XYZ file of N, CA and C in Angstrom:
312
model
N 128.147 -173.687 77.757
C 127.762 -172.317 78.071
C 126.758 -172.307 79.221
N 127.089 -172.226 80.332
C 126.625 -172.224 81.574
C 126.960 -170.647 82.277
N 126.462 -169.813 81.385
C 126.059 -168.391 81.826
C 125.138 -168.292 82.808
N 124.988 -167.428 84.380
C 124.376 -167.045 84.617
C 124.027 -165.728 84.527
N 123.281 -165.479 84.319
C 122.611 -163.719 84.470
C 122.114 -163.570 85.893
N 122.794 -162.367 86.419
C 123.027 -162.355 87.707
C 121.670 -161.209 87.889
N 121.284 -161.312 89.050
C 119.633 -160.651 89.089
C 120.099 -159.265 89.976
N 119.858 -158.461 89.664
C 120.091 -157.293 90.186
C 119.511 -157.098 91.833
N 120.420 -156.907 93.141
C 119.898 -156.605 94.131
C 118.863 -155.562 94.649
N 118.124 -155.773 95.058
C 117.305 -154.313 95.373
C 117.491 -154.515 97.230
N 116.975 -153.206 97.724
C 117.347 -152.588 98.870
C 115.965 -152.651 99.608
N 115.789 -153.638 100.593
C 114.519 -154.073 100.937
C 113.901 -152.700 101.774
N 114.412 -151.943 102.170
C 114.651 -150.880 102.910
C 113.829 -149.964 101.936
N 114.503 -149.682 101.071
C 113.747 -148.592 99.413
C 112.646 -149.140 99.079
N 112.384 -150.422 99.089
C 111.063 -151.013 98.357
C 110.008 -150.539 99.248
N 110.387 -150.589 101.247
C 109.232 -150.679 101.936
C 109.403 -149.460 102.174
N 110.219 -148.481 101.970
C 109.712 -146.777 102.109
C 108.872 -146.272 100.863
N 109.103 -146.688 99.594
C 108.750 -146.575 98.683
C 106.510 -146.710 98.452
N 107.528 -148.111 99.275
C 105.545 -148.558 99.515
C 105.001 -147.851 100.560
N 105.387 -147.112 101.609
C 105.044 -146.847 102.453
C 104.411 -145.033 102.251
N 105.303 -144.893 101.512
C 104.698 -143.269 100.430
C 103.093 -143.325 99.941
N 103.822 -144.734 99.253
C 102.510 -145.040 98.138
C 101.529 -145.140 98.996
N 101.387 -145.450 99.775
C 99.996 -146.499 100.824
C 100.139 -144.894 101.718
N 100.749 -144.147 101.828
C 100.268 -142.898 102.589
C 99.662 -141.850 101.411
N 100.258 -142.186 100.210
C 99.798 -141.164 98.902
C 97.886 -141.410 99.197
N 97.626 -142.806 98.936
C 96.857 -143.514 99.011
C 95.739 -143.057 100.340
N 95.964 -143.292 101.221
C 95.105 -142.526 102.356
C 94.957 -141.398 102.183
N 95.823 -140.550 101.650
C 95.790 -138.664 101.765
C 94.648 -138.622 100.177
N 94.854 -139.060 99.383
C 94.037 -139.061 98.689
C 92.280 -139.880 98.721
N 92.357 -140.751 98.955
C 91.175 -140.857 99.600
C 90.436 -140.418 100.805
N 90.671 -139.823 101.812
C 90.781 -138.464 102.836
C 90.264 -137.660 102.252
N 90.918 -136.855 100.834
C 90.712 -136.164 99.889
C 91.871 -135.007 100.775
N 93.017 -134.831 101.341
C 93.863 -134.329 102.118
C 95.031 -133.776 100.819
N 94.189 -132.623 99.962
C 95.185 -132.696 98.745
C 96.438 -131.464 99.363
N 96.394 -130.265 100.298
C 97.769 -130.058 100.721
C 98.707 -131.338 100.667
N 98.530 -132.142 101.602
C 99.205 -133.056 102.108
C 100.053 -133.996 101.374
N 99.401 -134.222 100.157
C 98.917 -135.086 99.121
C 100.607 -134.600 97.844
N 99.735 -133.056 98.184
C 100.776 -132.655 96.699
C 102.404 -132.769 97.480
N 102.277 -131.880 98.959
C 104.010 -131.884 99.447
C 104.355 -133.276 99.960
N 103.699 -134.335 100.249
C 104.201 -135.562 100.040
C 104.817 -136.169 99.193
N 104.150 -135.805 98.153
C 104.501 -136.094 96.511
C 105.707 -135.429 95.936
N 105.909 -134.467 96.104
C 106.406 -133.453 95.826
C 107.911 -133.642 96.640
N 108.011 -134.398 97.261
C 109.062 -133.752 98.644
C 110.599 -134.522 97.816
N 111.714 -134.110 97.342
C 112.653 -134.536 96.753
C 112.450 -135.502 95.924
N 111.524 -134.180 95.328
C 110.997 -135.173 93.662
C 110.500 -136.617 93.700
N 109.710 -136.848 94.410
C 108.736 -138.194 94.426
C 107.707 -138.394 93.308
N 107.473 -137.298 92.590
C 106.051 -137.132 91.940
C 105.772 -138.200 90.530
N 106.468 -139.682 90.727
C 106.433 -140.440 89.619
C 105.700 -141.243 90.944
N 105.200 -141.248 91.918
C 104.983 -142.159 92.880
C 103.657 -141.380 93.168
N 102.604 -142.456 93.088
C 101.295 -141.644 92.755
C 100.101 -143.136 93.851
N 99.277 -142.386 93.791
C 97.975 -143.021 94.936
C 97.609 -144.748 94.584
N 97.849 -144.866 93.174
C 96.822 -145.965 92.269
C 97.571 -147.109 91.693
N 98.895 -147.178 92.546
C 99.452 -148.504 92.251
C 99.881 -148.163 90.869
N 100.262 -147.029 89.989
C 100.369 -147.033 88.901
C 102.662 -146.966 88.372
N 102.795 -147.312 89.723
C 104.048 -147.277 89.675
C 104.820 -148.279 90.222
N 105.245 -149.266 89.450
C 105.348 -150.704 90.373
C 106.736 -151.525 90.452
N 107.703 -150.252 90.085
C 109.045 -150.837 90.148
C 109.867 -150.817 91.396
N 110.585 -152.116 91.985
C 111.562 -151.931 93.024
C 112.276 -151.066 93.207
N 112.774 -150.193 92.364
C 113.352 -149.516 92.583
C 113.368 -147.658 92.462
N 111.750 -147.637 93.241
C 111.227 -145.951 92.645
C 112.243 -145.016 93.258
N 112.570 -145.147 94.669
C 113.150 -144.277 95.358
C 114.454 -143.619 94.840
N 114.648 -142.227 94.602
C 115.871 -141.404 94.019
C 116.905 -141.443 94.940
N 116.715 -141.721 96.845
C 117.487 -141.517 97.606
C 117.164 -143.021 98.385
N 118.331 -142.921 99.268
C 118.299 -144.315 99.774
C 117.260 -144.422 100.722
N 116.851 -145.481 101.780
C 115.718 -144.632 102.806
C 116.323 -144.490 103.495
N 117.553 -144.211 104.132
C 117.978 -143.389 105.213
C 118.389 -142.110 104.396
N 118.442 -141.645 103.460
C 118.802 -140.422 103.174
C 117.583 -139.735 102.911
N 116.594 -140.431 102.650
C 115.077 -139.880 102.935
C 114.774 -139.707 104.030
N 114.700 -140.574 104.958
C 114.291 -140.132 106.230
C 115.044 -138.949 106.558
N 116.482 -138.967 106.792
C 117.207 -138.418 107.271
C 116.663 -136.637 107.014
N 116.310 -136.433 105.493
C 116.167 -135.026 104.901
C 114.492 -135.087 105.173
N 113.809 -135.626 105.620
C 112.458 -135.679 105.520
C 112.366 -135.314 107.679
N 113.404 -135.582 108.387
C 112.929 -135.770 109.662
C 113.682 -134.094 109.726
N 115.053 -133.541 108.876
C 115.525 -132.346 109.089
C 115.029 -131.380 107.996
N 113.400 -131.641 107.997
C 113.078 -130.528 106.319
C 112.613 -129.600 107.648
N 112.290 -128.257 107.557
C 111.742 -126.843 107.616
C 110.559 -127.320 108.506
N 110.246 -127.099 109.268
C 108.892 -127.476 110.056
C 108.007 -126.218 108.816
N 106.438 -126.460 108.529
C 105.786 -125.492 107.893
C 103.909 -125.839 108.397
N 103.190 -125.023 108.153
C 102.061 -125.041 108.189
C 100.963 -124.852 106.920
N 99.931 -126.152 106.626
C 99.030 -126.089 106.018
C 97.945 -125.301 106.514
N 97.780 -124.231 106.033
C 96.031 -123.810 106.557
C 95.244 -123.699 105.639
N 94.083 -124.188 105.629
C 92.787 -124.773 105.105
C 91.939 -123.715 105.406
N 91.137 -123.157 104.547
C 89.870 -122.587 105.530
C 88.639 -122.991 103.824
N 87.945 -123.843 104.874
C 86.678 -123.976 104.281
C 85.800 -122.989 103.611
N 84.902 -123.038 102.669
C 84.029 -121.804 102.519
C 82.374 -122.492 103.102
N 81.569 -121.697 103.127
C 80.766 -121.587 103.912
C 79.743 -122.746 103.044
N 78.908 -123.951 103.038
C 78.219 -124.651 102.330
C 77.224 -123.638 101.787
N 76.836 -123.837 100.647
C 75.914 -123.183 99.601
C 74.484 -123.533 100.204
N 73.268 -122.742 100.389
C 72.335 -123.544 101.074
C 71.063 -123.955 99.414
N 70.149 -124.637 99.592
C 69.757 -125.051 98.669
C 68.457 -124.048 98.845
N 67.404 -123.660 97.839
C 66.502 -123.371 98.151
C 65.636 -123.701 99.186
N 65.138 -124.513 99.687
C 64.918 -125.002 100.862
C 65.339 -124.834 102.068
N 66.831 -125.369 101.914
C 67.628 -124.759 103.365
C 67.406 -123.330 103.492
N 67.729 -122.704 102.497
C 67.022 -121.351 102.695
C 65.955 -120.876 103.303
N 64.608 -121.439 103.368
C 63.255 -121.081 104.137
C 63.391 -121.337 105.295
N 64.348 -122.422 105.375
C 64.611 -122.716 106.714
C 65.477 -121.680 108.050
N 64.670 -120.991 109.022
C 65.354 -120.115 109.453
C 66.175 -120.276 110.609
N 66.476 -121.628 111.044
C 67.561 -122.013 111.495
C 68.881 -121.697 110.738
N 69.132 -122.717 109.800
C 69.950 -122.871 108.586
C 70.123 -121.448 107.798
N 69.061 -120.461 107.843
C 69.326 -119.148 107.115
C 70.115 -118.057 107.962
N 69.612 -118.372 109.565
C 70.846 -117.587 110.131
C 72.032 -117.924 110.796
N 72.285 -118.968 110.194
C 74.001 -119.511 109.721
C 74.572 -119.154 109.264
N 74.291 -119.062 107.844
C 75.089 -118.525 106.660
C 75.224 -116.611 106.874
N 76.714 -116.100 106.897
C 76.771 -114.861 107.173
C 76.564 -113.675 105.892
């Protein structure tokens, strides 16, 4: 009985788009870039593929990576807009009348 068990191929292509999510999940989250963060994640159901290495199988990707790229280079052009709110001043910054006629 000289069975082999034959090892399943993986798609070196899927592994390094896969990683390449992850390691961008990874920057957008430490950035703290959470638009970015969630529709990255988000983009044809990626959202098992997360910042923290907590997902470590060859084979995460649902689509091949050319059918990712492909739908990722022809998605909808769209715009994130951000608008900050104004920093809280502390008591102090407050007396301060530089810093007090900043804040509107």
């Amino acid at each position: 009985n000289n069975q082999h068990k034959s090892t399943p191929s993986h798609n070196i292509g899927n592994l390094l788009l896969q990683r390449t999510i992850q390691t961008q999940l990874y920057y957008l989250a430490d950035l703290r870039d959470e638009p970015t963060y969630a529709w990255l994640r988000s983009f044809l159901d990626q959202n098992h593929l997360d910042d923290r290495g907590r997902f470590n199988e060859l084979d995460g990707i649902h689509y091949s990576w050319h059918d990712y790229l492909h739908q990722l280079q022809n998605a909808p052009p769209f715009t994130i807009t951000v608008q900050l709110a104004p920093p809280r001043l502390s008591a102090q910054q407050k007396r301060n009348p530089y810093l007090a006629q900043q804040v509107p």
